[in-house]
Structures are given as C-alpha cells and as structure tokens.
Amino acid sequence: MPDRETELFQWPVRVYIEDTDAGGIVFYANYLRFMERARTEFIRDLGFPRIETVDESAMFVVHSLNIRYLSSACLDDELMVTANVVKVGKTYLDFEQQVWCGERLLTDAQVRVACLNRLNRRPSALPDSLSHRIRARLRESKIS
Amino acid sequence: MPDRETELFQWPVRVYIEDTDAGGIVFYANYLRFMERARTEFIRDLGFPRIETVDESAMFVVHSLNIRYLSSACLDDELMVTANVVKVGKTYLDFEQQVWCGERLLTDAQVRVACLNRLNRRPSALPDSLSHRIRARLRESKIS
Amino acid sequence: MPDRETELFQWPVRVYIEDTDAGGIVFYANYLRFMERARTEFIRDLGFPRIETVDESAMFVVHSLNIRYLSSACLDDELMVTANVVKVGKTYLDFEQQVWCGERLLTDAQVRVACLNRLNRRPSALPDSLSHRIRARLRESKIS
Amino acid sequence: MPDRETELFQWPVRVYIEDTDAGGIVFYANYLRFMERARTEFIRDLGFPRIETVDESAMFVVHSLNIRYLSSACLDDELMVTANVVKVGKTYLDFEQQVWCGERLLTDAQVRVACLNRLNRRPSALPDSLSHRIRARLRESKIS
C-alpha cells in the first residue's frame, strides 16, 4: 500500500443510496463523480474559491483518463479519495487519483485535465497563478 | 386503470443499471429524470426542436410537484411515461404524469412548469406559439 | 424565515459540477438526492450506523412527497438541508425538509417515508427502537 | 473516420438536461452511463433478455477502462454509441466503444468487462452460451 501520509490531497466521500446500483455496489461511473469532487476541493484548498476565479477566460475539461476497478464500495462506506498532481504541463494537469475504503484500494486512475480557452475551446496555457500554487504545494509536500 | 388511449403523450423508458439502487429498485429521484424526458419529448413532438427555439427570452423551470410512489421498477423493466397538460396557465403549464410498467402504475405526479424571463428570472407569460400548439393538441385529443 | 435553531437536524451539502445542469443551476431531481442524504444522516445521528441495523426485516421507501422550488442553487454553493420529523405514524415517518443557501430558502418538501416488510413489501409497523429514539429526540428539541 | 457500417453494434442516445452540467455540455462521467447502455443493449441483442439469464452464478463488472474526450455533446444532441467486442478472453470481454454526434467523434474508450462468480466474487470463465453467441456475431460481421 502506498504511504498515504505523503499524498498531496485527500477528500472524504460517504456512499449514499444514490451512488449504488442493483448489484449492491457503487455504480462504476460514480467513482468519476467522487474523483471530480476531490479535484475540485484540491483546487479550492489551493486558495481559489471557485474555479472561474483562477482565470475567467480559461475553462477546464477532462481530456482523458485510465481507471482500474479493484474492489467495490457498498452503501454507507466511508471512502477517501486522493488527488495528486503528478505533472504540470503547459496546457494540462496530470492527476493520479485513488479511492480507498479503509486499507482497501478500490480504484486508481490517471486523469488529464486540460485548460481550454473559453471562447474558442482550444488548448490554452494554464493560468500562472494556478501552476505557481500547484508547484509550491508539490515542493512543500516533498519537504515535509 | 385510466384509459391510456386518451393520453396526450407517452414516452418509453428502459431501466438501466444506472437508474437502480442497492435496494434493487429504481432510485426515487430518478423518476423525476424519466418524467422530465417525457415532458421534453412532448414539447419536441409539438414541433419545437429545442426548447430555446420556442422563445429565446423564456426559460422553463419546475415550480412544484407532488408525487406518489405506488410500486417499484426493477432493472431492465420497460416503462411508459405519460405527459398530459391539464392546465395552460398564463405563466405556467400543469402536467399530470404517470409512470407505468405494463398494467402496473408505479408513480403518478402533478408537475407545474413555470415560464421565467431569462434575464430577470421573474414569471413571464408563456410564449404564444407554445400555448397555441398545446391548446390545439388538447382539442385534437378530445375529438379523437 | 423559520428559526433554524429549533430544527431537529441539518446536514451541509456542497454543490459540485455533477449536480448542475446546462441551465447553470442544480437539476431539480438532485434536491431529492440531497434530502435523502440528510434523512440518512439523521437516522445515523440517532445511533443506527446503518439503516439495516434498525431492523433486518424492515425496509424503508419514500411513499410520497410534495416539493416547491423557490430559488436555485449554483455551482460551488454551500447548502444546508434540514430533516425534521413532524409525525411518527404507525407504519411511516413524515418529514418536513428544506434546502437553504445562506438565508435563502431554495426548496421545501414534505416527504413520507414508509416502513415495509422486506419479504412481502407490505406496510409494516416502524421498529420500536427507531420510533422511541425519534420521539426522545423530538422531546429534547422541544425542551431546549 | 472509421467505417461505422462495420460496427458490431450501435445504440442511439438522446442528451437530456439531466446529462448536462453547468458548463453547458455532457458531464464527463455520463458518457460511461451511455456506454453501459450500449453494452447492455448489445447483450440483449444477442438474445439474452436479462443479463442474469446468461448464467445465474455469474456477474459482470467493469474491470478497467481508458477513455479519451475529444469533443463535447450538448443538450438535445442525438448521439450514437458503439459497442464492439475486440477480444473474447477466458474470463473477460474487451470492448471498443465510441460516442458519435453525427460525423463528430466525441469519445473513444476501451472497456474490459470481467465475469465474476457471484458468490466469491472471483474471476470466473465466461458462460459458454455468451462467448459462443459473441463469436458467432463476430464471424457474421466479418463476412457481411
């Protein structure tokens, strides 16, 4: 098991009946909802109260993702969702994300989030304020 | 059972795993998704390809609803969702909607959809083209 | 505005992008997800870690609800969802629920949750342990 | 653009307001709902009215997936979702899936669906009836 003490960011998620399916487990698409919540809270934790406050001309979309489903979550489970930036690209962020239920790893995923120009929807450089704060956070997490 | 031959509009909905919950049945909020699909298809069936094409300055929101849950739908069930306008108000439409699984009534609901001015979000008169076509449809359905 | 100090139970809900729709507001069915979370947390707060731990032979389903939509929530809003039991029936609980965004009331709803026998799905008396704890909580909230 | 005439299976999906988010486009997790619908309808099209009817001791879960998001769908769009089996493994099926809006490719994905023993949740050989019918379908599609 990876050392979760060194994770950049973690966010707790409770499983409600809305998240489950007739198989008695969390529906596979809903882990993407949980991972998006963790990424959003990571950005908020960096000091941007709303994503639009980073830069009004920028928008962020998921460009691609890989996900493995290793074990299932059930109703009422308390999950922990991680959001680690592993690469700060010119026009994108690469996240490594995991969903844990206690010591049990449920899913892990690589998610690329791209920055687009809101008007023409073409790739756009990450706002400086965002990449600076992420790099600062990455340095802190390596030192501590 | 009401005579469904006289219904104004019906729309089929298949139950997928995404719609169910750990109780093995359709999650209660998802019937509101199904009923919204039927209302949307009713408007489309009136000849408005997109709701914005009715009137660009108008938007439509659900003002209130009552719903009774009488029986449950399960995975793979084929449902029929009705959308009957029972009142054309000055600024709203009152729908009577039911969800059926074969001869079994699952839910019935009264839904008031209000027309708002898109800019100030205050109640606004229904677009004439919309209320005209609905009244014409109501007349046809009574004659036939 | 009602005095929210006297509410039986409140649960915070953050609005994520998954909850919104193309109108820029929370999709109307999603308030039912939020209200279900608050009811679940109220039951948990009474000391039942999982709903099945109340009584294995009982299941709980929404029997009916009325809801009014008064104002809209947007992305990133922090909501407060109340869950007040206003009647403890023989086979059901009547909840009064509201969703607030700060001092702004977004929706209010009356929700009847029925207790069914898990095997035959017929109405069943509420488990004593549940109705006792709810009545005790109601007495406490009136005294304080 | 690939020749969609040779696709194994296609399923139409209409975009409703429930599928969109405040960005005005389909929320990224919802493409996984659409792709699951297409896989389910492909299995149904093979002649299995419900997935449980394939083999009662088997269950099917998504093991892993890769997805690229190339372009966005909007409210009211009519999508076509493909479901092609590209490998019939001993205990899994590999699907290649795409979501199209007219001639525009929105997403493509590789999805591995694993067969588990329902009791111990361990990998289990695909039911013979399922793998036979899929192989027969693959042969037909190559001939025609």
Coordinates of C-alpha atoms in Angstrom, one line a residue:
Chain A
M1 CA 0.0 0.0 0.0
P2 CA 1.3 3.5 -0.9
D3 CA 2.1 5.7 2.1
R4 CA -0.9 7.9 2.1
E5 CA 0.8 10.3 4.5
T6 CA 2.6 11.7 1.5
E7 CA -0.5 12.3 -0.6
L8 CA -1.0 15.8 -1.9
F9 CA -4.7 15.9 -1.1
Q10 CA -7.4 13.7 0.3
W11 CA -11.1 14.2 0.4
P12 CA -13.7 12.0 2.3
V13 CA -16.8 10.8 0.5
R14 CA -19.7 8.9 2.1
V15 CA -21.6 6.4 -0.1
Y16 CA -25.3 7.1 -0.2
I17 CA -28.1 5.1 -1.7
E18 CA -28.0 7.4 -4.8
D19 CA -24.4 6.1 -5.5
T20 CA -25.2 2.4 -5.5
D21 CA -26.8 0.1 -8.1
A22 CA -28.9 -3.0 -8.2
G23 CA -25.6 -5.1 -7.8
G24 CA -25.4 -3.6 -4.3
I25 CA -22.2 -1.7 -5.1
V26 CA -21.3 1.8 -6.2
F27 CA -22.0 2.2 -9.9
Y28 CA -18.8 2.4 -11.9
A29 CA -19.4 5.9 -13.4
N30 CA -19.9 7.3 -9.9
Y31 CA -16.2 6.9 -9.0
L32 CA -15.7 9.6 -11.6
R33 CA -18.1 11.9 -9.7
F34 CA -16.1 11.2 -6.5
M35 CA -12.8 11.9 -8.2
E36 CA -14.1 15.2 -9.6
R37 CA -15.2 16.3 -6.1
A38 CA -11.6 15.6 -4.8
R39 CA -10.0 17.6 -7.7
T40 CA -12.4 20.5 -7.1
E41 CA -11.6 20.5 -3.4
F42 CA -7.9 20.4 -4.1
I43 CA -8.2 23.5 -6.3
R44 CA -10.3 25.1 -3.6
D45 CA -7.7 24.1 -1.0
L46 CA -5.1 25.9 -3.1
G47 CA -7.0 29.2 -2.4
F48 CA -9.3 29.5 -5.4
P49 CA -12.8 29.8 -4.0
R50 CA -14.3 29.0 -7.4
I51 CA -12.6 27.6 -10.5
E52 CA -13.7 30.6 -12.5
T53 CA -11.7 32.8 -10.1
V54 CA -8.5 31.3 -11.4
D55 CA -8.9 32.9 -14.7
E56 CA -12.2 34.0 -16.4
S57 CA -11.0 33.2 -19.9
A58 CA -10.0 29.6 -19.0
M59 CA -12.1 26.5 -18.7
F60 CA -11.0 23.1 -17.6
V61 CA -12.2 19.8 -19.0
V62 CA -11.1 16.2 -18.6
H63 CA -9.0 15.3 -21.6
S64 CA -8.6 11.5 -20.9
L65 CA -8.5 9.0 -18.1
N66 CA -7.5 5.5 -17.3
I67 CA -9.2 3.7 -14.4
R68 CA -8.9 0.3 -12.8
Y69 CA -11.6 -1.1 -10.6
L70 CA -10.0 -3.4 -8.0
S71 CA -12.6 -3.7 -5.3
S72 CA -16.2 -2.4 -4.7
A73 CA -17.7 0.1 -2.3
C74 CA -21.1 -0.5 -0.7
L75 CA -23.8 1.6 0.9
D76 CA -22.7 3.7 3.9
D77 CA -19.0 3.1 3.2
E78 CA -16.7 6.0 4.1
L79 CA -14.2 6.5 1.3
M80 CA -11.1 8.6 1.0
V81 CA -10.4 10.0 -2.5
T82 CA -6.9 11.3 -3.3
A83 CA -5.9 13.9 -5.8
N84 CA -2.2 14.1 -6.6
V85 CA -0.8 16.2 -9.4
V86 CA 2.0 14.2 -11.0
K87 CA 2.7 16.6 -13.9
V88 CA 2.2 20.3 -14.5
G89 CA 2.1 20.5 -18.3
K90 CA 1.9 23.7 -20.3
T91 CA -1.8 23.3 -21.1
Y92 CA -2.8 20.5 -18.8
L93 CA -2.5 18.9 -15.3
D94 CA -2.0 15.1 -14.8
F95 CA -3.6 13.8 -11.7
E96 CA -3.1 10.4 -10.1
Q97 CA -6.2 9.6 -8.1
Q98 CA -7.2 6.7 -5.8
V99 CA -10.3 5.7 -3.9
W100 CA -9.8 3.9 -0.7
C101 CA -12.2 2.3 1.8
G102 CA -10.0 2.0 4.9
E103 CA -6.9 0.0 3.9
R104 CA -8.6 -1.4 0.8
L105 CA -7.8 0.2 -2.6
L106 CA -11.0 0.4 -4.7
T107 CA -9.9 2.2 -7.8
D108 CA -6.9 4.0 -9.1
A109 CA -6.9 6.4 -12.0
Q110 CA -4.8 8.7 -14.1
V111 CA -6.7 11.8 -15.2
R112 CA -5.5 14.5 -17.5
V113 CA -7.4 17.8 -17.1
A114 CA -6.9 20.3 -19.9
C115 CA -7.1 24.0 -19.9
L116 CA -9.1 25.5 -22.8
N117 CA -9.8 29.0 -23.9
R118 CA -13.4 29.6 -23.0
L119 CA -14.2 31.3 -26.3
N120 CA -12.6 29.1 -29.0
R121 CA -12.3 25.9 -26.9
R122 CA -8.7 25.4 -28.0
P123 CA -5.9 24.3 -25.7
S124 CA -4.6 27.3 -23.6
A125 CA -1.7 27.7 -21.2
L126 CA -2.5 27.1 -17.6
P127 CA -3.1 30.3 -15.7
D128 CA 0.2 31.3 -14.0
S129 CA -1.4 31.7 -10.6
L130 CA -2.7 28.1 -10.7
S131 CA 0.6 26.5 -11.9
H132 CA 2.6 28.5 -9.3
R133 CA 0.5 27.4 -6.4
I134 CA 0.5 23.8 -7.5
R135 CA 4.3 23.8 -7.9
A136 CA 4.6 25.4 -4.4
R137 CA 2.4 22.8 -3.0
L138 CA 4.4 20.0 -4.6
R139 CA 7.6 21.4 -3.1
E140 CA 6.1 21.6 0.3
S141 CA 4.8 18.0 0.2
K142 CA 8.3 16.8 -0.8
I143 CA 10.0 18.7 2.0
S144 CA 7.6 17.6 4.8
Chain B
M1 CA -56.7 1.8 -14.7
P2 CA -57.1 5.0 -16.7
D3 CA -57.7 4.7 -20.4
R4 CA -54.2 5.3 -21.7
E5 CA -55.5 5.5 -25.3
T6 CA -56.6 9.1 -24.4
E7 CA -53.3 10.2 -23.0
L8 CA -51.8 13.3 -24.6
F9 CA -48.3 11.9 -24.8
Q10 CA -46.4 8.8 -23.9
W11 CA -42.7 8.1 -23.9
P12 CA -40.9 4.7 -23.4
V13 CA -38.0 4.5 -20.9
R14 CA -35.9 1.4 -20.3
V15 CA -34.4 0.9 -16.8
Y16 CA -30.6 0.6 -16.9
I17 CA -28.3 -0.3 -14.0
E18 CA -27.5 3.4 -13.7
D19 CA -31.2 4.0 -12.6
T20 CA -31.3 1.4 -9.9
D21 CA -30.0 1.4 -6.3
A22 CA -28.8 -1.1 -3.7
G23 CA -32.5 -1.9 -2.9
G24 CA -32.7 -3.5 -6.3
I25 CA -35.2 -0.9 -7.5
V26 CA -35.2 2.5 -9.3
F27 CA -33.9 5.2 -7.0
Y28 CA -36.8 7.6 -6.2
A29 CA -35.2 10.7 -7.6
N30 CA -34.8 9.0 -11.0
Y31 CA -38.5 9.0 -11.8
L32 CA -38.1 12.8 -12.0
R33 CA -35.4 12.3 -14.6
F34 CA -37.8 10.0 -16.6
M35 CA -40.7 12.5 -16.3
E36 CA -38.5 15.3 -17.5
R37 CA -37.6 13.3 -20.6
A38 CA -41.3 12.7 -21.3
R39 CA -42.1 16.5 -21.0
T40 CA -39.1 17.3 -23.2
E41 CA -40.2 14.8 -25.9
F42 CA -43.8 16.2 -25.7
I43 CA -42.5 19.7 -26.4
R44 CA -40.4 18.3 -29.2
D45 CA -43.4 16.4 -30.6
L46 CA -45.3 19.7 -30.7
G47 CA -42.8 20.9 -33.3
F48 CA -40.2 22.7 -31.2
P49 CA -36.8 21.0 -32.0
R50 CA -35.2 22.6 -29.0
I51 CA -36.8 24.3 -26.0
E52 CA -34.9 27.5 -26.7
T53 CA -36.5 27.6 -30.2
V54 CA -39.8 28.3 -28.5
D55 CA -38.7 31.8 -27.4
E56 CA -35.2 32.8 -26.7
S57 CA -36.1 35.2 -23.9
A58 CA -38.0 32.5 -22.0
M59 CA -36.8 29.7 -19.7
F60 CA -38.7 26.9 -18.1
V61 CA -38.3 25.6 -14.6
V62 CA -40.2 23.2 -12.4
H63 CA -42.1 25.3 -9.9
S64 CA -43.5 22.5 -7.7
L65 CA -44.5 18.9 -7.9
N66 CA -46.4 16.2 -5.9
I67 CA -45.5 12.5 -6.5
R68 CA -46.8 9.3 -5.1
Y69 CA -44.7 6.1 -5.3
L70 CA -47.1 3.1 -5.6
S71 CA -44.9 0.3 -6.9
S72 CA -41.3 -0.1 -7.9
A73 CA -39.5 -0.6 -11.2
C74 CA -36.5 -3.0 -11.5
L75 CA -33.5 -3.4 -13.8
D76 CA -34.4 -4.0 -17.4
D77 CA -38.1 -3.0 -17.0
E78 CA -39.7 -1.2 -19.9
L79 CA -41.6 1.8 -18.6
M80 CA -44.1 4.1 -20.2
V81 CA -44.1 7.7 -19.0
T82 CA -47.1 9.9 -19.8
A83 CA -47.1 13.7 -20.0
N84 CA -50.6 15.3 -20.1
V85 CA -51.1 19.0 -19.9
V86 CA -54.1 19.5 -17.6
K87 CA -54.0 23.3 -17.4
V88 CA -52.4 26.0 -19.6
G89 CA -51.9 28.9 -17.1
K90 CA -50.8 32.4 -18.0
T91 CA -47.2 31.8 -16.9
Y92 CA -47.2 28.0 -16.3
L93 CA -48.2 24.6 -17.5
D94 CA -49.7 22.0 -15.2
F95 CA -48.7 18.4 -16.2
E96 CA -50.2 15.2 -14.9
Q97 CA -47.7 12.5 -15.3
Q98 CA -47.6 8.7 -14.7
V99 CA -45.0 6.0 -14.9
W100 CA -46.4 2.6 -15.9
C101 CA -44.7 -0.8 -16.1
G102 CA -47.2 -2.8 -18.3
E103 CA -50.5 -2.6 -16.5
R104 CA -48.9 -1.6 -13.2
L105 CA -48.9 2.1 -12.2
L106 CA -45.6 2.9 -10.5
T107 CA -45.9 6.6 -9.8
D108 CA -48.2 9.5 -10.5
A109 CA -47.3 13.1 -10.2
Q110 CA -48.6 16.7 -10.7
V111 CA -45.9 18.9 -12.0
R112 CA -46.1 22.7 -12.5
V113 CA -43.6 24.0 -15.0
A114 CA -43.2 27.8 -14.9
C115 CA -42.1 30.1 -17.6
L116 CA -39.5 32.7 -16.5
N117 CA -37.9 35.6 -18.2
R118 CA -34.3 34.5 -18.8
L119 CA -32.8 37.8 -17.8
N120 CA -34.6 38.7 -14.5
R121 CA -35.8 35.2 -13.7
R122 CA -39.3 36.5 -12.9
P123 CA -42.6 34.8 -14.1
S124 CA -43.3 35.6 -17.7
A125 CA -46.2 34.9 -20.0
L126 CA -46.0 31.6 -21.9
P127 CA -44.9 32.2 -25.5
D128 CA -48.0 32.3 -27.7
S129 CA -46.7 29.7 -30.1
L130 CA -46.3 27.2 -27.3
S131 CA -49.7 27.8 -25.7
H132 CA -51.4 27.7 -29.1
R133 CA -49.9 24.4 -30.1
I134 CA -50.7 22.8 -26.7
R135 CA -54.4 24.0 -26.9
A136 CA -54.6 22.7 -30.4
R137 CA -53.2 19.3 -29.3
L138 CA -55.7 19.2 -26.4
R139 CA -58.6 19.8 -28.7
E140 CA -57.5 17.1 -31.1
S141 CA -57.1 14.6 -28.2
K142 CA -60.6 15.3 -27.0
I143 CA -62.1 14.9 -30.5
S144 CA -60.4 11.6 -31.3
Chain C
M1 CA -37.8 32.7 7.8
P2 CA -38.3 29.8 10.3
D3 CA -36.0 29.7 13.3
R4 CA -33.4 27.2 12.2
E5 CA -32.0 26.9 15.7
T6 CA -35.0 24.7 16.5
E7 CA -34.5 22.4 13.6
L8 CA -34.2 18.7 14.5
F9 CA -31.4 18.0 12.1
Q10 CA -29.3 19.8 9.5
W11 CA -26.8 18.5 7.0
P12 CA -24.4 20.5 4.8
V13 CA -24.2 19.8 1.1
R14 CA -21.7 21.3 -1.3
V15 CA -22.9 21.7 -4.9
Y16 CA -20.5 20.1 -7.4
I17 CA -20.5 20.2 -11.2
E18 CA -22.2 16.7 -11.2
D19 CA -25.3 18.3 -9.5
T20 CA -25.8 21.2 -12.0
D21 CA -27.3 21.2 -15.5
A22 CA -27.0 23.3 -18.7
G23 CA -29.2 25.9 -17.2
G24 CA -26.3 26.7 -14.8
I25 CA -28.4 25.6 -11.7
V26 CA -28.9 22.4 -9.7
F27 CA -31.1 19.9 -11.7
Y28 CA -34.5 19.6 -10.0
A29 CA -34.2 15.9 -9.3
N30 CA -30.9 16.4 -7.4
Y31 CA -32.6 18.1 -4.5
L32 CA -34.2 14.7 -3.8
R33 CA -30.7 13.2 -3.6
F34 CA -29.7 16.0 -1.1
M35 CA -32.8 15.4 1.0
E36 CA -32.2 11.7 1.1
R37 CA -28.6 12.3 2.4
A38 CA -30.0 14.4 5.2
R39 CA -32.6 11.8 6.2
T40 CA -29.9 9.1 6.2
E41 CA -27.6 11.2 8.3
F42 CA -30.4 12.0 10.7
I43 CA -31.0 8.2 11.2
R44 CA -27.3 7.7 11.6
D45 CA -27.2 10.6 14.2
L46 CA -29.9 8.7 16.2
G47 CA -27.4 6.0 16.7
F48 CA -28.1 3.5 13.9
P49 CA -24.9 3.1 12.0
R50 CA -26.7 1.5 9.0
I51 CA -30.4 1.6 8.2
E52 CA -30.4 -2.3 8.2
T53 CA -29.2 -2.2 11.8
V54 CA -32.6 -0.8 12.8
D55 CA -34.4 -4.0 12.0
E56 CA -33.3 -6.6 9.4
S57 CA -36.8 -7.4 8.4
A58 CA -37.8 -3.8 7.7
M59 CA -37.1 -1.7 4.6
F60 CA -37.8 2.0 4.1
V61 CA -39.1 3.6 0.9
V62 CA -40.4 7.0 0.0
H63 CA -44.2 6.8 -0.2
S64 CA -44.9 10.3 -1.5
L65 CA -43.6 13.8 -1.5
N66 CA -44.5 17.4 -2.3
I67 CA -41.8 19.8 -3.2
R68 CA -41.8 23.5 -4.1
Y69 CA -38.8 25.1 -5.9
L70 CA -38.4 28.7 -4.7
S71 CA -34.9 29.6 -5.7
S72 CA -32.0 28.0 -7.4
A73 CA -28.6 26.7 -6.2
C74 CA -25.5 27.2 -8.4
L75 CA -22.1 25.5 -8.7
D76 CA -20.0 25.6 -5.5
D77 CA -22.9 26.8 -3.3
E78 CA -22.8 25.6 0.2
L79 CA -26.3 24.3 1.1
M80 CA -27.9 23.3 4.4
V81 CA -30.5 20.6 4.2
T82 CA -32.9 20.1 7.2
A83 CA -34.7 16.9 8.1
N84 CA -37.5 17.3 10.7
V85 CA -39.8 14.5 11.7
V86 CA -43.2 16.1 12.0
K87 CA -45.2 12.9 12.5
V88 CA -44.4 9.4 13.7
G89 CA -47.1 7.3 12.2
K90 CA -47.6 3.6 12.9
T91 CA -46.0 2.5 9.6
Y92 CA -44.4 5.7 8.4
L93 CA -42.5 8.9 9.2
D94 CA -43.5 12.3 7.9
F95 CA -40.5 14.6 7.3
E96 CA -40.5 18.3 6.7
Q97 CA -37.4 19.2 4.7
Q98 CA -35.9 22.4 3.5
V99 CA -32.8 23.3 1.5
W100 CA -31.2 26.6 2.3
C101 CA -28.4 28.6 0.7
G102 CA -27.4 31.0 3.5
E103 CA -30.6 32.9 4.3
R104 CA -32.2 32.0 1.0
L105 CA -34.8 29.2 1.1
L106 CA -34.4 27.1 -2.1
T107 CA -36.9 24.3 -1.7
D108 CA -39.2 22.9 0.9
A109 CA -40.7 19.5 0.9
Q110 CA -43.0 17.1 2.8
V111 CA -41.7 13.6 2.5
R112 CA -43.5 10.4 3.8
V113 CA -41.1 7.5 4.3
A114 CA -42.9 4.2 4.8
C115 CA -41.7 1.1 6.5
L116 CA -42.2 -2.1 4.6
N117 CA -41.7 -5.8 5.4
R118 CA -38.7 -6.8 3.4
L119 CA -40.2 -10.1 2.3
N120 CA -43.7 -9.2 1.2
R121 CA -43.2 -5.5 0.7
R122 CA -46.4 -4.6 2.6
P123 CA -46.7 -1.8 5.2
S124 CA -45.1 -2.8 8.5
A125 CA -45.0 -1.2 11.9
L126 CA -42.0 1.0 12.5
P127 CA -39.3 -0.8 14.6
D128 CA -39.8 0.2 18.2
S129 CA -36.2 1.2 18.7
L130 CA -36.5 3.7 15.8
S131 CA -39.8 5.3 16.9
H132 CA -38.5 5.5 20.5
R133 CA -35.4 7.3 19.6
I134 CA -37.2 9.7 17.3
R135 CA -39.8 10.6 20.0
A136 CA -37.0 11.1 22.5
R137 CA -35.2 13.4 20.1
L138 CA -38.4 15.3 19.4
R139 CA -38.9 15.8 23.2
E140 CA -35.3 17.1 23.6
S141 CA -35.7 19.5 20.8
K142 CA -38.9 21.0 22.3
I143 CA -37.3 21.4 25.8
S144 CA -34.1 23.0 24.6
Chain D
M1 CA -13.3 8.3 -39.6
P2 CA -13.8 4.6 -39.1
D3 CA -16.4 2.9 -41.3
R4 CA -19.3 2.6 -39.0
E5 CA -21.1 0.3 -41.3
T6 CA -18.8 -2.5 -40.0
E7 CA -19.5 -1.7 -36.3
L8 CA -20.8 -4.7 -34.3
F9 CA -23.5 -2.8 -32.5
Q10 CA -24.7 0.8 -32.3
W11 CA -27.2 2.3 -29.9
P12 CA -28.8 5.8 -30.1
V13 CA -28.8 8.1 -27.0
R14 CA -30.5 11.4 -26.8
V15 CA -29.0 14.0 -24.5
Y16 CA -31.4 15.3 -21.8
I17 CA -30.9 18.1 -19.3
E18 CA -30.1 15.5 -16.7
D19 CA -27.0 14.6 -18.6
T20 CA -25.6 18.1 -18.9
D21 CA -23.7 20.3 -16.4
A22 CA -23.2 24.0 -15.8
G23 CA -20.5 24.1 -18.5
G24 CA -23.4 23.5 -21.0
I25 CA -22.0 20.1 -22.0
V26 CA -22.5 16.5 -21.1
F27 CA -20.8 15.7 -17.7
Y28 CA -17.7 13.5 -18.3
A29 CA -19.0 10.6 -16.1
N30 CA -22.2 10.4 -18.1
Y31 CA -20.5 9.0 -21.1
L32 CA -19.9 5.9 -19.0
R33 CA -23.6 5.7 -18.4
F34 CA -24.2 5.9 -22.2
M35 CA -21.6 3.2 -22.9
E36 CA -23.0 0.9 -20.3
R37 CA -26.5 1.3 -22.0
A38 CA -24.9 0.3 -25.4
R39 CA -23.2 -2.8 -23.9
T40 CA -26.4 -3.8 -22.2
E41 CA -28.4 -3.5 -25.4
F42 CA -25.7 -5.4 -27.3
I43 CA -26.1 -8.3 -24.8
R44 CA -29.9 -8.1 -25.2
D45 CA -29.5 -8.1 -29.0
L46 CA -27.6 -11.3 -28.7
G47 CA -30.7 -12.9 -27.3
F48 CA -30.3 -12.6 -23.6
P49 CA -33.3 -10.7 -22.3
R50 CA -31.6 -10.0 -18.9
I51 CA -28.0 -10.4 -18.1
E52 CA -28.9 -12.8 -15.3
T53 CA -30.4 -15.1 -17.8
V54 CA -27.0 -15.7 -19.3
D55 CA -25.9 -17.6 -16.2
E56 CA -27.3 -17.1 -12.7
S57 CA -24.0 -17.8 -11.0
A58 CA -22.1 -15.2 -13.0
M59 CA -21.9 -11.4 -12.6
F60 CA -20.3 -8.9 -14.8
V61 CA -18.3 -5.9 -13.6
V62 CA -16.1 -3.3 -15.3
H63 CA -12.5 -4.3 -14.6
S64 CA -10.8 -1.2 -16.2
L65 CA -11.3 1.4 -18.9
N66 CA -9.4 4.0 -20.9
I67 CA -11.3 6.9 -22.3
R68 CA -10.4 10.0 -24.4
Y69 CA -12.7 13.0 -24.6
L70 CA -12.3 14.6 -28.0
S71 CA -15.3 16.8 -28.4
S72 CA -18.4 17.7 -26.3
A73 CA -22.1 16.9 -26.6
C74 CA -24.8 19.4 -25.8
L75 CA -28.4 19.4 -24.7
D76 CA -30.7 17.7 -27.2
D77 CA -27.9 16.2 -29.3
E78 CA -28.6 12.8 -30.8
L79 CA -25.6 10.5 -30.1
M80 CA -24.7 7.1 -31.5
V81 CA -22.8 4.8 -29.1
T82 CA -21.0 1.8 -30.4
A83 CA -20.1 -1.4 -28.6
N84 CA -17.6 -3.7 -30.4
V85 CA -16.1 -6.7 -28.8
V86 CA -12.5 -6.8 -29.8
K87 CA -11.4 -9.7 -27.6
V88 CA -13.2 -12.6 -26.0
G89 CA -10.9 -13.6 -23.1
K90 CA -11.4 -16.6 -20.9
T91 CA -12.8 -14.5 -18.0
Y92 CA -13.5 -11.2 -19.7
L93 CA -14.6 -9.3 -22.7
D94 CA -12.7 -6.3 -24.2
F95 CA -15.0 -3.7 -25.8
E96 CA -14.0 -0.9 -28.0
Q97 CA -16.6 1.9 -27.7
Q98 CA -17.2 5.2 -29.3
V99 CA -19.7 8.0 -28.9
W100 CA -20.5 9.9 -32.1
C101 CA -22.6 13.1 -32.7
G102 CA -23.2 12.9 -36.4
E103 CA -19.8 12.7 -38.1
R104 CA -18.1 14.1 -35.0
L105 CA -16.3 11.6 -32.7
L106 CA -16.8 12.7 -29.1
T107 CA -15.1 9.9 -27.1
D108 CA -13.5 6.6 -27.6
A109 CA -12.9 4.0 -24.9
Q110 CA -11.5 0.6 -24.3
V111 CA -13.5 -1.2 -21.6
R112 CA -12.7 -4.6 -20.1
V113 CA -15.8 -6.3 -18.6
A114 CA -14.9 -9.2 -16.3
C115 CA -17.0 -12.1 -15.3
L116 CA -17.1 -13.0 -11.6
N117 CA -18.5 -15.8 -9.6
R118 CA -21.5 -14.2 -7.9
L119 CA -20.7 -15.9 -4.6
N120 CA -17.0 -15.5 -4.0
R121 CA -16.5 -12.5 -6.5
R122 CA -13.5 -14.2 -8.0
P123 CA -12.8 -14.3 -11.8
S124 CA -14.9 -16.9 -13.5
A125 CA -14.9 -18.3 -17.0
L126 CA -17.4 -16.6 -19.3
P127 CA -20.6 -18.6 -19.7
D128 CA -20.3 -20.7 -22.9
S129 CA -23.6 -19.5 -24.3
L130 CA -22.4 -15.9 -24.1
S131 CA -19.0 -16.5 -25.7
H132 CA -20.5 -18.7 -28.4
R133 CA -23.0 -16.1 -29.5
I134 CA -20.5 -13.3 -29.4
R135 CA -18.0 -15.3 -31.6
A136 CA -20.9 -16.1 -34.0
R137 CA -21.7 -12.4 -34.2
L138 CA -18.1 -11.5 -34.8
R139 CA -17.9 -14.0 -37.7
E140 CA -21.1 -12.7 -39.2
S141 CA -19.9 -9.1 -39.1
K142 CA -16.7 -10.0 -40.8
I143 CA -18.4 -11.9 -43.6
S144 CA -21.0 -9.2 -44.3

